[in-house]
Amino acid sequence: MKWQGRRKSSNIEDRRGQSAGGFGGGRGISPMLLVPLFRLLFSKVGLIIVAVLLIIMFLTGTNPLALLQQFVGGEPQYAQSTTYQPSPEEQALADQTAVVLADTEDVWNKLIQGYREPTLVLFSEQVNSACGLASSATGPFYCPGDEKLYIDLSFFSEMENKFGAAGDFAQAYVVGHEVGHHIQKLTGTMDQVNSMRGQLSETDFNKLMVRLELQADFYAGVWANHTQRSTGFLEPGDLEEALNAASAIGDDRLQKQATGRVVPDSFTHGTSAQRVRWFRKGFETGDVSQGDTFNATVL
């Protein structure tokens, strides 16, 4: 994949080497805010606010503590490590990821009017977000509460060594997939799916989640299609890297690898074949309108 020397996104928040301390979704509360905060909480108005925040949390999955701090004010506070020094290999991954994010910005700004660019957070070991505390074991994720993508770059080594999904375009596919979730947030699809949580059985809700994830795979393919047409960034074997990565993280393959058996009712991301099919469809068509996984009769 040709990425060296190309534009890097400025929407990068580098928290590598920082502790994930603080109050709520990655935002620390200054001691100066504690007095007005407690006064607010224990007033009648405060009780109403807390009730509203809890309802928002239930409906959207957003961390209410992060919303509460936004109400009373305050800036993000993180414990900065002054000794963290990434290896040259890790920094190259960070630079590559910033280029891929820039490519997604170029594509989606053209395809979606008024596109709101997400921020990508690089972290190590654990991180706070508006969706709560997460460790590196969670893997890359998108948080709709703050519209940020979170990636510990060590995941790419795990993807290669544990799942056999190597290559720079395999790594780019991961970023494209998480940006796909951001598209779903902007279009309202993610909120619609989340609103069904608790209204459906676990099995039926899992089926909705599969369709959500497969659509994000499709959007990753759309991004790759348009970036290839505008920059010619793909090299021989790159597409195969992405398809191999999509296959490697299918629910059936992961379950088989972990437990030796497959439980389809517990799938939340789709089978290897489904993930490959939808990424390929996005890549081959480049047509956003063909990604309606929710009404597709065949996944």
PDB file of C-alpha atoms in Angstrom:
ATOM      1  CA  MET A   1       0.000   0.000   0.000  1.00  0.00           C
ATOM      2  CA  LYS A   2       1.418   3.359  -1.029  1.00  0.00           C
ATOM      3  CA  TRP A   3       1.031   5.656   1.950  1.00  0.00           C
ATOM      4  CA  GLN A   4       4.444   7.239   2.595  1.00  0.00           C
ATOM      5  CA  GLY A   5       4.716  10.928   1.821  1.00  0.00           C
ATOM      6  CA  ARG A   6       0.967  11.478   1.659  1.00  0.00           C
ATOM      7  CA  ARG A   7      -1.282  13.735   3.744  1.00  0.00           C
ATOM      8  CA  LYS A   8      -1.819  12.736   7.364  1.00  0.00           C
ATOM      9  CA  SER A   9      -5.012  13.603   9.190  1.00  0.00           C
ATOM     10  CA  SER A  10      -4.862  16.249  11.893  1.00  0.00           C
ATOM     11  CA  ASN A  11      -7.797  14.572  13.676  1.00  0.00           C
ATOM     12  CA  ILE A  12      -5.478  12.426  15.767  1.00  0.00           C
ATOM     13  CA  GLU A  13      -5.455  12.425  19.564  1.00  0.00           C
ATOM     14  CA  ASP A  14      -2.330  10.688  20.813  1.00  0.00           C
ATOM     15  CA  ARG A  15      -2.823   9.278  24.326  1.00  0.00           C
ATOM     16  CA  ARG A  16      -0.105   6.630  24.133  1.00  0.00           C
ATOM     17  CA  GLY A  17       1.713   6.415  27.428  1.00  0.00           C
ATOM     18  CA  GLN A  18      -1.016   8.290  29.279  1.00  0.00           C
ATOM     19  CA  SER A  19      -2.949   6.787  32.158  1.00  0.00           C
ATOM     20  CA  ALA A  20      -6.675   6.307  31.747  1.00  0.00           C
ATOM     21  CA  GLY A  21      -7.520   7.941  35.061  1.00  0.00           C
ATOM     22  CA  GLY A  22     -10.222  10.507  35.492  1.00  0.00           C
ATOM     23  CA  PHE A  23     -13.933  10.676  36.017  1.00  0.00           C
ATOM     24  CA  GLY A  24     -16.281   9.020  33.523  1.00  0.00           C
ATOM     25  CA  GLY A  25     -15.723   8.855  29.813  1.00  0.00           C
ATOM     26  CA  GLY A  26     -12.127   9.896  29.657  1.00  0.00           C
ATOM     27  CA  ARG A  27     -12.655  13.364  31.156  1.00  0.00           C
ATOM     28  CA  GLY A  28     -11.097  14.360  34.438  1.00  0.00           C
ATOM     29  CA  ILE A  29     -13.022  16.684  36.770  1.00  0.00           C
ATOM     30  CA  SER A  30     -11.077  19.548  38.238  1.00  0.00           C
ATOM     31  CA  PRO A  31     -11.291  19.962  42.040  1.00  0.00           C
ATOM     32  CA  MET A  32     -12.644  23.453  41.360  1.00  0.00           C
ATOM     33  CA  LEU A  33     -15.742  21.821  39.883  1.00  0.00           C
ATOM     34  CA  LEU A  34     -16.502  19.500  42.777  1.00  0.00           C
ATOM     35  CA  VAL A  35     -18.391  22.008  44.948  1.00  0.00           C
ATOM     36  CA  PRO A  36     -20.773  23.232  42.213  1.00  0.00           C
ATOM     37  CA  LEU A  37     -21.123  19.673  40.979  1.00  0.00           C
ATOM     38  CA  PHE A  38     -22.278  18.340  44.340  1.00  0.00           C
ATOM     39  CA  ARG A  39     -24.587  21.330  44.821  1.00  0.00           C
ATOM     40  CA  LEU A  40     -26.084  20.551  41.426  1.00  0.00           C
ATOM     41  CA  LEU A  41     -26.482  16.841  42.124  1.00  0.00           C
ATOM     42  CA  PHE A  42     -28.314  17.328  45.396  1.00  0.00           C
ATOM     43  CA  SER A  43     -30.699  20.017  44.198  1.00  0.00           C
ATOM     44  CA  LYS A  44     -34.128  19.290  42.728  1.00  0.00           C
ATOM     45  CA  VAL A  45     -32.854  20.390  39.328  1.00  0.00           C
ATOM     46  CA  GLY A  46     -29.849  18.097  39.767  1.00  0.00           C
ATOM     47  CA  LEU A  47     -32.040  15.085  40.457  1.00  0.00           C
ATOM     48  CA  ILE A  48     -34.026  15.791  37.296  1.00  0.00           C
ATOM     49  CA  ILE A  49     -30.782  16.102  35.299  1.00  0.00           C
ATOM     50  CA  VAL A  50     -29.492  12.804  36.674  1.00  0.00           C
ATOM     51  CA  ALA A  51     -32.756  11.083  35.727  1.00  0.00           C
ATOM     52  CA  VAL A  52     -32.538  12.490  32.189  1.00  0.00           C
ATOM     53  CA  LEU A  53     -28.899  11.405  31.882  1.00  0.00           C
ATOM     54  CA  LEU A  54     -29.775   7.880  32.960  1.00  0.00           C
ATOM     55  CA  ILE A  55     -32.502   7.730  30.316  1.00  0.00           C
ATOM     56  CA  ILE A  56     -29.994   8.949  27.690  1.00  0.00           C
ATOM     57  CA  MET A  57     -27.531   6.303  28.840  1.00  0.00           C
ATOM     58  CA  PHE A  58     -30.164   3.571  28.480  1.00  0.00           C
ATOM     59  CA  LEU A  59     -31.272   4.692  25.031  1.00  0.00           C
ATOM     60  CA  THR A  60     -27.881   5.534  23.480  1.00  0.00           C
ATOM     61  CA  GLY A  61     -25.245   3.709  25.519  1.00  0.00           C
ATOM     62  CA  THR A  62     -23.497   7.026  26.262  1.00  0.00           C
ATOM     63  CA  ASN A  63     -21.626   7.379  29.550  1.00  0.00           C
ATOM     64  CA  PRO A  64     -23.806   9.735  31.669  1.00  0.00           C
ATOM     65  CA  LEU A  65     -20.829  10.937  33.720  1.00  0.00           C
ATOM     66  CA  ALA A  66     -19.205  12.296  30.591  1.00  0.00           C
ATOM     67  CA  LEU A  67     -22.440  14.129  29.738  1.00  0.00           C
ATOM     68  CA  LEU A  68     -22.684  15.479  33.270  1.00  0.00           C
ATOM     69  CA  GLN A  69     -19.243  17.006  33.091  1.00  0.00           C
ATOM     70  CA  GLN A  70     -20.059  18.591  29.757  1.00  0.00           C
ATOM     71  CA  PHE A  71     -23.058  20.190  31.508  1.00  0.00           C
ATOM     72  CA  VAL A  72     -21.009  21.690  34.349  1.00  0.00           C
ATOM     73  CA  GLY A  73     -17.948  22.450  32.230  1.00  0.00           C
ATOM     74  CA  GLY A  74     -14.324  21.383  32.368  1.00  0.00           C
ATOM     75  CA  GLU A  75     -11.669  20.239  29.971  1.00  0.00           C
ATOM     76  CA  PRO A  76     -10.289  16.731  29.434  1.00  0.00           C
ATOM     77  CA  GLN A  77      -7.482  15.903  31.835  1.00  0.00           C
ATOM     78  CA  TYR A  78      -5.072  13.040  31.257  1.00  0.00           C
ATOM     79  CA  ALA A  79      -1.985  11.963  33.147  1.00  0.00           C
ATOM     80  CA  GLN A  80       0.729  12.609  30.592  1.00  0.00           C
ATOM     81  CA  SER A  81       3.704  10.294  30.396  1.00  0.00           C
ATOM     82  CA  THR A  82       6.878  12.182  29.573  1.00  0.00           C
ATOM     83  CA  THR A  83       8.893   8.987  29.185  1.00  0.00           C
ATOM     84  CA  TYR A  84       6.854   7.140  26.555  1.00  0.00           C
ATOM     85  CA  GLN A  85       8.865   6.677  23.390  1.00  0.00           C
ATOM     86  CA  PRO A  86       7.309   4.594  20.607  1.00  0.00           C
ATOM     87  CA  SER A  87       9.577   2.331  18.609  1.00  0.00           C
ATOM     88  CA  PRO A  88      10.270   3.346  14.996  1.00  0.00           C
ATOM     89  CA  GLU A  89       7.988   0.498  13.892  1.00  0.00           C
ATOM     90  CA  GLU A  90       5.130   1.693  16.092  1.00  0.00           C
ATOM     91  CA  GLN A  91       5.528   5.279  14.962  1.00  0.00           C
ATOM     92  CA  ALA A  92       5.420   4.133  11.353  1.00  0.00           C
ATOM     93  CA  LEU A  93       2.110   2.410  12.139  1.00  0.00           C
ATOM     94  CA  ALA A  94       0.837   5.637  13.709  1.00  0.00           C
ATOM     95  CA  ASP A  95       1.846   7.628  10.623  1.00  0.00           C
ATOM     96  CA  GLN A  96       0.247   5.073   8.307  1.00  0.00           C
ATOM     97  CA  THR A  97      -2.965   5.152  10.353  1.00  0.00           C
ATOM     98  CA  ALA A  98      -3.054   8.951  10.109  1.00  0.00           C
ATOM     99  CA  VAL A  99      -2.730   8.723   6.313  1.00  0.00           C
ATOM    100  CA  VAL A 100      -5.565   6.174   6.112  1.00  0.00           C
ATOM    101  CA  LEU A 101      -7.771   8.404   8.266  1.00  0.00           C
ATOM    102  CA  ALA A 102      -7.003  11.313   5.933  1.00  0.00           C
ATOM    103  CA  ASP A 103      -8.068   9.159   2.982  1.00  0.00           C
ATOM    104  CA  THR A 104     -11.381   8.389   4.679  1.00  0.00           C
ATOM    105  CA  GLU A 105     -11.892  12.126   5.222  1.00  0.00           C
ATOM    106  CA  ASP A 106     -11.315  12.844   1.537  1.00  0.00           C
ATOM    107  CA  VAL A 107     -13.774  10.140   0.448  1.00  0.00           C
ATOM    108  CA  TRP A 108     -16.594  10.738   2.897  1.00  0.00           C
ATOM    109  CA  ASN A 109     -16.440  14.521   2.561  1.00  0.00           C
ATOM    110  CA  LYS A 110     -17.259  13.968  -1.112  1.00  0.00           C
ATOM    111  CA  LEU A 111     -19.956  11.357  -0.546  1.00  0.00           C
ATOM    112  CA  ILE A 112     -21.762  12.895   2.448  1.00  0.00           C
ATOM    113  CA  GLN A 113     -22.768  16.527   2.476  1.00  0.00           C
ATOM    114  CA  GLY A 114     -21.775  18.221   5.727  1.00  0.00           C
ATOM    115  CA  TYR A 115     -19.650  15.238   6.770  1.00  0.00           C
ATOM    116  CA  ARG A 116     -18.424  15.544  10.360  1.00  0.00           C
ATOM    117  CA  GLU A 117     -14.902  14.122  10.600  1.00  0.00           C
ATOM    118  CA  PRO A 118     -14.245  11.802  13.552  1.00  0.00           C
ATOM    119  CA  THR A 119     -11.179  11.901  15.781  1.00  0.00           C
ATOM    120  CA  LEU A 120      -8.925   8.873  16.056  1.00  0.00           C
ATOM    121  CA  VAL A 121      -7.450   8.236  19.502  1.00  0.00           C
ATOM    122  CA  LEU A 122      -4.198   6.286  19.776  1.00  0.00           C
ATOM    123  CA  PHE A 123      -3.782   4.684  23.187  1.00  0.00           C
ATOM    124  CA  SER A 124      -1.771   2.041  24.967  1.00  0.00           C
ATOM    125  CA  GLU A 125      -3.066  -0.558  27.450  1.00  0.00           C
ATOM    126  CA  GLN A 126      -6.312   1.175  28.429  1.00  0.00           C
ATOM    127  CA  VAL A 127      -8.353   4.247  27.643  1.00  0.00           C
ATOM    128  CA  ASN A 128     -11.387   6.190  28.829  1.00  0.00           C
ATOM    129  CA  SER A 129     -14.038   7.198  26.325  1.00  0.00           C
ATOM    130  CA  ALA A 130     -17.603   8.461  26.479  1.00  0.00           C
ATOM    131  CA  CYS A 131     -18.517   4.763  26.263  1.00  0.00           C
ATOM    132  CA  GLY A 132     -16.512   3.920  29.387  1.00  0.00           C
ATOM    133  CA  LEU A 133     -13.151   2.394  30.238  1.00  0.00           C
ATOM    134  CA  ALA A 134     -11.681  -0.063  27.730  1.00  0.00           C
ATOM    135  CA  SER A 135      -8.499  -2.099  27.638  1.00  0.00           C
ATOM    136  CA  SER A 136      -6.351  -3.065  24.684  1.00  0.00           C
ATOM    137  CA  ALA A 137      -8.029  -6.473  24.775  1.00  0.00           C
ATOM    138  CA  THR A 138     -11.223  -4.795  23.538  1.00  0.00           C
ATOM    139  CA  GLY A 139      -9.577  -4.180  20.189  1.00  0.00           C
ATOM    140  CA  PRO A 140     -10.259  -1.133  17.995  1.00  0.00           C
ATOM    141  CA  PHE A 141     -13.685   0.396  18.587  1.00  0.00           C
ATOM    142  CA  TYR A 142     -15.865   3.358  17.736  1.00  0.00           C
ATOM    143  CA  CYS A 143     -17.671   5.285  20.463  1.00  0.00           C
ATOM    144  CA  PRO A 144     -20.823   7.068  19.258  1.00  0.00           C
ATOM    145  CA  GLY A 145     -20.962   9.124  22.466  1.00  0.00           C
ATOM    146  CA  ASP A 146     -17.906  11.190  21.523  1.00  0.00           C
ATOM    147  CA  GLU A 147     -17.643  10.238  17.828  1.00  0.00           C
ATOM    148  CA  LYS A 148     -14.093   8.971  18.231  1.00  0.00           C
ATOM    149  CA  LEU A 149     -12.249   5.890  17.009  1.00  0.00           C
ATOM    150  CA  TYR A 150      -9.954   4.164  19.528  1.00  0.00           C
ATOM    151  CA  ILE A 151      -6.980   2.029  18.513  1.00  0.00           C
ATOM    152  CA  ASP A 152      -4.101   0.494  20.422  1.00  0.00           C
ATOM    153  CA  LEU A 153      -1.558  -0.086  17.672  1.00  0.00           C
ATOM    154  CA  SER A 154      -0.438  -3.309  19.346  1.00  0.00           C
ATOM    155  CA  PHE A 155      -3.660  -4.812  17.962  1.00  0.00           C
ATOM    156  CA  PHE A 156      -2.087  -4.909  14.516  1.00  0.00           C
ATOM    157  CA  SER A 157       0.643  -7.206  15.800  1.00  0.00           C
ATOM    158  CA  GLU A 158      -1.990  -9.405  17.416  1.00  0.00           C
ATOM    159  CA  MET A 159      -3.966  -9.415  14.189  1.00  0.00           C
ATOM    160  CA  GLU A 160      -0.921 -10.714  12.351  1.00  0.00           C
ATOM    161  CA  ASN A 161       0.385 -13.160  14.940  1.00  0.00           C
ATOM    162  CA  LYS A 162      -2.869 -14.495  16.392  1.00  0.00           C
ATOM    163  CA  PHE A 163      -5.243 -14.260  13.457  1.00  0.00           C
ATOM    164  CA  GLY A 164      -2.836 -14.538  10.547  1.00  0.00           C
ATOM    165  CA  ALA A 165      -4.024 -11.246   9.057  1.00  0.00           C
ATOM    166  CA  ALA A 166      -0.853  -9.418   8.068  1.00  0.00           C
ATOM    167  CA  GLY A 167      -0.249  -6.437   5.819  1.00  0.00           C
ATOM    168  CA  ASP A 168      -0.644  -2.679   5.761  1.00  0.00           C
ATOM    169  CA  PHE A 169      -3.906  -2.802   3.829  1.00  0.00           C
ATOM    170  CA  ALA A 170      -5.310  -5.292   6.336  1.00  0.00           C
ATOM    171  CA  GLN A 171      -4.588  -2.648   8.973  1.00  0.00           C
ATOM    172  CA  ALA A 172      -6.162   0.048   6.797  1.00  0.00           C
ATOM    173  CA  TYR A 173      -9.305  -2.094   6.490  1.00  0.00           C
ATOM    174  CA  VAL A 174      -9.673  -1.991  10.296  1.00  0.00           C
ATOM    175  CA  VAL A 175      -9.597   1.815  10.283  1.00  0.00           C
ATOM    176  CA  GLY A 176     -12.029   1.932   7.360  1.00  0.00           C
ATOM    177  CA  HIS A 177     -14.410  -0.384   9.227  1.00  0.00           C
ATOM    178  CA  GLU A 178     -14.429   1.798  12.360  1.00  0.00           C
ATOM    179  CA  VAL A 179     -15.014   4.905  10.238  1.00  0.00           C
ATOM    180  CA  GLY A 180     -17.904   2.930   8.742  1.00  0.00           C
ATOM    181  CA  HIS A 181     -19.483   2.915  12.192  1.00  0.00           C
ATOM    182  CA  HIS A 182     -19.095   6.683  12.272  1.00  0.00           C
ATOM    183  CA  ILE A 183     -21.043   6.870   9.004  1.00  0.00           C
ATOM    184  CA  GLN A 184     -23.766   4.829  10.701  1.00  0.00           C
ATOM    185  CA  LYS A 185     -23.803   7.294  13.586  1.00  0.00           C
ATOM    186  CA  LEU A 186     -24.168  10.254  11.207  1.00  0.00           C
ATOM    187  CA  THR A 187     -26.947   8.590   9.203  1.00  0.00           C
ATOM    188  CA  GLY A 188     -28.863   7.581  12.331  1.00  0.00           C
ATOM    189  CA  THR A 189     -28.524   3.849  11.681  1.00  0.00           C
ATOM    190  CA  MET A 190     -26.509   3.209  14.828  1.00  0.00           C
ATOM    191  CA  ASP A 191     -29.006   5.035  17.037  1.00  0.00           C
ATOM    192  CA  GLN A 192     -31.882   3.076  15.496  1.00  0.00           C
ATOM    193  CA  VAL A 193     -30.157  -0.221  16.239  1.00  0.00           C
ATOM    194  CA  ASN A 194     -29.228   0.814  19.789  1.00  0.00           C
ATOM    195  CA  SER A 195     -32.834   1.864  20.445  1.00  0.00           C
ATOM    196  CA  MET A 196     -33.845  -1.774  19.957  1.00  0.00           C
ATOM    197  CA  ARG A 197     -31.632  -2.968  22.796  1.00  0.00           C
ATOM    198  CA  GLY A 198     -33.877  -4.403  25.491  1.00  0.00           C
ATOM    199  CA  GLN A 199     -36.865  -4.535  23.151  1.00  0.00           C
ATOM    200  CA  LEU A 200     -35.684  -7.668  21.358  1.00  0.00           C
ATOM    201  CA  SER A 201     -34.454 -11.007  22.583  1.00  0.00           C
ATOM    202  CA  GLU A 202     -30.683 -11.350  22.815  1.00  0.00           C
ATOM    203  CA  THR A 203     -30.669 -13.594  19.729  1.00  0.00           C
ATOM    204  CA  ASP A 204     -32.699 -11.146  17.632  1.00  0.00           C
ATOM    205  CA  PHE A 205     -30.643  -8.171  18.769  1.00  0.00           C
ATOM    206  CA  ASN A 206     -27.459 -10.065  17.875  1.00  0.00           C
ATOM    207  CA  LYS A 207     -28.845 -10.477  14.359  1.00  0.00           C
ATOM    208  CA  LEU A 208     -29.278  -6.710  14.119  1.00  0.00           C
ATOM    209  CA  MET A 209     -25.702  -6.233  15.316  1.00  0.00           C
ATOM    210  CA  VAL A 210     -24.449  -8.561  12.586  1.00  0.00           C
ATOM    211  CA  ARG A 211     -26.177  -6.428   9.953  1.00  0.00           C
ATOM    212  CA  LEU A 212     -24.682  -3.291  11.525  1.00  0.00           C
ATOM    213  CA  GLU A 213     -21.166  -4.744  11.410  1.00  0.00           C
ATOM    214  CA  LEU A 214     -21.524  -6.016   7.859  1.00  0.00           C
ATOM    215  CA  GLN A 215     -22.629  -2.583   6.719  1.00  0.00           C
ATOM    216  CA  ALA A 216     -19.485  -1.111   8.313  1.00  0.00           C
ATOM    217  CA  ASP A 217     -17.473  -3.663   6.289  1.00  0.00           C
ATOM    218  CA  PHE A 218     -19.312  -2.504   3.167  1.00  0.00           C
ATOM    219  CA  TYR A 219     -18.494   1.139   3.932  1.00  0.00           C
ATOM    220  CA  ALA A 220     -14.830   0.183   4.354  1.00  0.00           C
ATOM    221  CA  GLY A 221     -14.971  -1.292   0.862  1.00  0.00           C
ATOM    222  CA  VAL A 222     -16.585   1.869  -0.523  1.00  0.00           C
ATOM    223  CA  TRP A 223     -13.798   3.947   1.004  1.00  0.00           C
ATOM    224  CA  ALA A 224     -11.134   1.693  -0.544  1.00  0.00           C
ATOM    225  CA  ASN A 225     -12.831   1.880  -3.955  1.00  0.00           C
ATOM    226  CA  HIS A 226     -12.869   5.679  -4.060  1.00  0.00           C
ATOM    227  CA  THR A 227      -9.363   6.053  -2.627  1.00  0.00           C
ATOM    228  CA  GLN A 228      -7.998   3.639  -5.222  1.00  0.00           C
ATOM    229  CA  ARG A 229      -9.688   5.564  -8.023  1.00  0.00           C
ATOM    230  CA  SER A 230      -8.296   8.895  -6.842  1.00  0.00           C
ATOM    231  CA  THR A 231      -4.814   7.889  -5.673  1.00  0.00           C
ATOM    232  CA  GLY A 232      -4.011   4.415  -6.997  1.00  0.00           C
ATOM    233  CA  PHE A 233      -2.651   3.554  -3.572  1.00  0.00           C
ATOM    234  CA  LEU A 234      -3.128  -0.214  -3.786  1.00  0.00           C
ATOM    235  CA  GLU A 235      -0.318  -2.544  -4.718  1.00  0.00           C
ATOM    236  CA  PRO A 236      -0.495  -6.198  -5.854  1.00  0.00           C
ATOM    237  CA  GLY A 237      -1.737  -8.388  -3.013  1.00  0.00           C
ATOM    238  CA  ASP A 238      -3.278  -5.538  -0.995  1.00  0.00           C
ATOM    239  CA  LEU A 239      -6.879  -6.457  -1.702  1.00  0.00           C
ATOM    240  CA  GLU A 240      -6.159 -10.032  -0.672  1.00  0.00           C
ATOM    241  CA  GLU A 241      -4.767  -8.725   2.628  1.00  0.00           C
ATOM    242  CA  ALA A 242      -8.023  -6.955   3.428  1.00  0.00           C
ATOM    243  CA  LEU A 243     -10.161  -9.920   2.396  1.00  0.00           C
ATOM    244  CA  ASN A 244      -8.006 -12.208   4.525  1.00  0.00           C
ATOM    245  CA  ALA A 245      -8.409  -9.854   7.502  1.00  0.00           C
ATOM    246  CA  ALA A 246     -12.196  -9.769   7.044  1.00  0.00           C
ATOM    247  CA  SER A 247     -12.225 -13.551   6.938  1.00  0.00           C
ATOM    248  CA  ALA A 248      -9.911 -13.919   9.936  1.00  0.00           C
ATOM    249  CA  ILE A 249     -12.217 -11.988  12.259  1.00  0.00           C
ATOM    250  CA  GLY A 250     -15.487 -13.654  11.278  1.00  0.00           C
ATOM    251  CA  ASP A 251     -17.520 -14.883  14.247  1.00  0.00           C
ATOM    252  CA  ASP A 252     -17.511 -18.498  13.092  1.00  0.00           C
ATOM    253  CA  ARG A 253     -13.760 -18.599  12.644  1.00  0.00           C
ATOM    254  CA  LEU A 254     -13.054 -16.846  15.954  1.00  0.00           C
ATOM    255  CA  GLN A 255     -15.413 -19.124  17.876  1.00  0.00           C
ATOM    256  CA  LYS A 256     -13.975 -22.217  16.252  1.00  0.00           C
ATOM    257  CA  GLN A 257     -10.476 -21.084  17.120  1.00  0.00           C
ATOM    258  CA  ALA A 258     -11.367 -20.208  20.734  1.00  0.00           C
ATOM    259  CA  THR A 259     -13.714 -23.032  21.743  1.00  0.00           C
ATOM    260  CA  GLY A 260     -13.723 -25.559  18.934  1.00  0.00           C
ATOM    261  CA  ARG A 261     -17.426 -25.025  18.239  1.00  0.00           C
ATOM    262  CA  VAL A 262     -19.653 -22.472  16.552  1.00  0.00           C
ATOM    263  CA  VAL A 263     -22.817 -20.911  18.029  1.00  0.00           C
ATOM    264  CA  PRO A 264     -24.591 -18.893  15.299  1.00  0.00           C
ATOM    265  CA  ASP A 265     -27.147 -17.330  17.684  1.00  0.00           C
ATOM    266  CA  SER A 266     -24.277 -15.585  19.490  1.00  0.00           C
ATOM    267  CA  PHE A 267     -22.797 -14.025  16.332  1.00  0.00           C
ATOM    268  CA  THR A 268     -22.480 -10.234  16.538  1.00  0.00           C
ATOM    269  CA  HIS A 269     -20.205  -9.438  13.563  1.00  0.00           C
ATOM    270  CA  GLY A 270     -21.019 -11.990  10.885  1.00  0.00           C
ATOM    271  CA  THR A 271     -19.313 -15.046   9.466  1.00  0.00           C
ATOM    272  CA  SER A 272     -16.023 -14.914   7.607  1.00  0.00           C
ATOM    273  CA  ALA A 273     -17.821 -15.391   4.293  1.00  0.00           C
ATOM    274  CA  GLN A 274     -20.318 -12.617   5.049  1.00  0.00           C
ATOM    275  CA  ARG A 275     -17.645 -10.132   6.065  1.00  0.00           C
ATOM    276  CA  VAL A 276     -15.645 -10.846   2.925  1.00  0.00           C
ATOM    277  CA  ARG A 277     -18.784 -10.597   0.751  1.00  0.00           C
ATOM    278  CA  TRP A 278     -19.837  -7.185   2.027  1.00  0.00           C
ATOM    279  CA  PHE A 279     -16.372  -5.648   1.982  1.00  0.00           C
ATOM    280  CA  ARG A 280     -15.899  -6.924  -1.565  1.00  0.00           C
ATOM    281  CA  LYS A 281     -19.300  -5.560  -2.607  1.00  0.00           C
ATOM    282  CA  GLY A 282     -18.379  -2.109  -1.315  1.00  0.00           C
ATOM    283  CA  PHE A 283     -14.997  -2.262  -3.005  1.00  0.00           C
ATOM    284  CA  GLU A 284     -16.360  -3.442  -6.347  1.00  0.00           C
ATOM    285  CA  THR A 285     -19.317  -1.038  -6.552  1.00  0.00           C
ATOM    286  CA  GLY A 286     -18.217   2.040  -4.613  1.00  0.00           C
ATOM    287  CA  ASP A 287     -21.946   2.769  -4.391  1.00  0.00           C
ATOM    288  CA  VAL A 288     -23.168   3.695  -0.908  1.00  0.00           C
ATOM    289  CA  SER A 289     -26.777   2.978  -1.864  1.00  0.00           C
ATOM    290  CA  GLN A 290     -26.005  -0.731  -2.276  1.00  0.00           C
ATOM    291  CA  GLY A 291     -25.061  -1.216   1.376  1.00  0.00           C
ATOM    292  CA  ASP A 292     -28.495  -1.738   2.927  1.00  0.00           C
ATOM    293  CA  THR A 293     -27.644  -4.859   4.908  1.00  0.00           C
ATOM    294  CA  PHE A 294     -30.785  -4.458   7.018  1.00  0.00           C
ATOM    295  CA  ASN A 295     -33.120  -5.232   4.137  1.00  0.00           C
ATOM    296  CA  ALA A 296     -30.880  -7.732   2.392  1.00  0.00           C
ATOM    297  CA  THR A 297     -32.437 -11.193   2.104  1.00  0.00           C
ATOM    298  CA  VAL A 298     -29.027 -12.827   1.792  1.00  0.00           C
ATOM    299  CA  LEU A 299     -26.101 -11.747   3.943  1.00  0.00           C
TER     300      LEU A 299
END
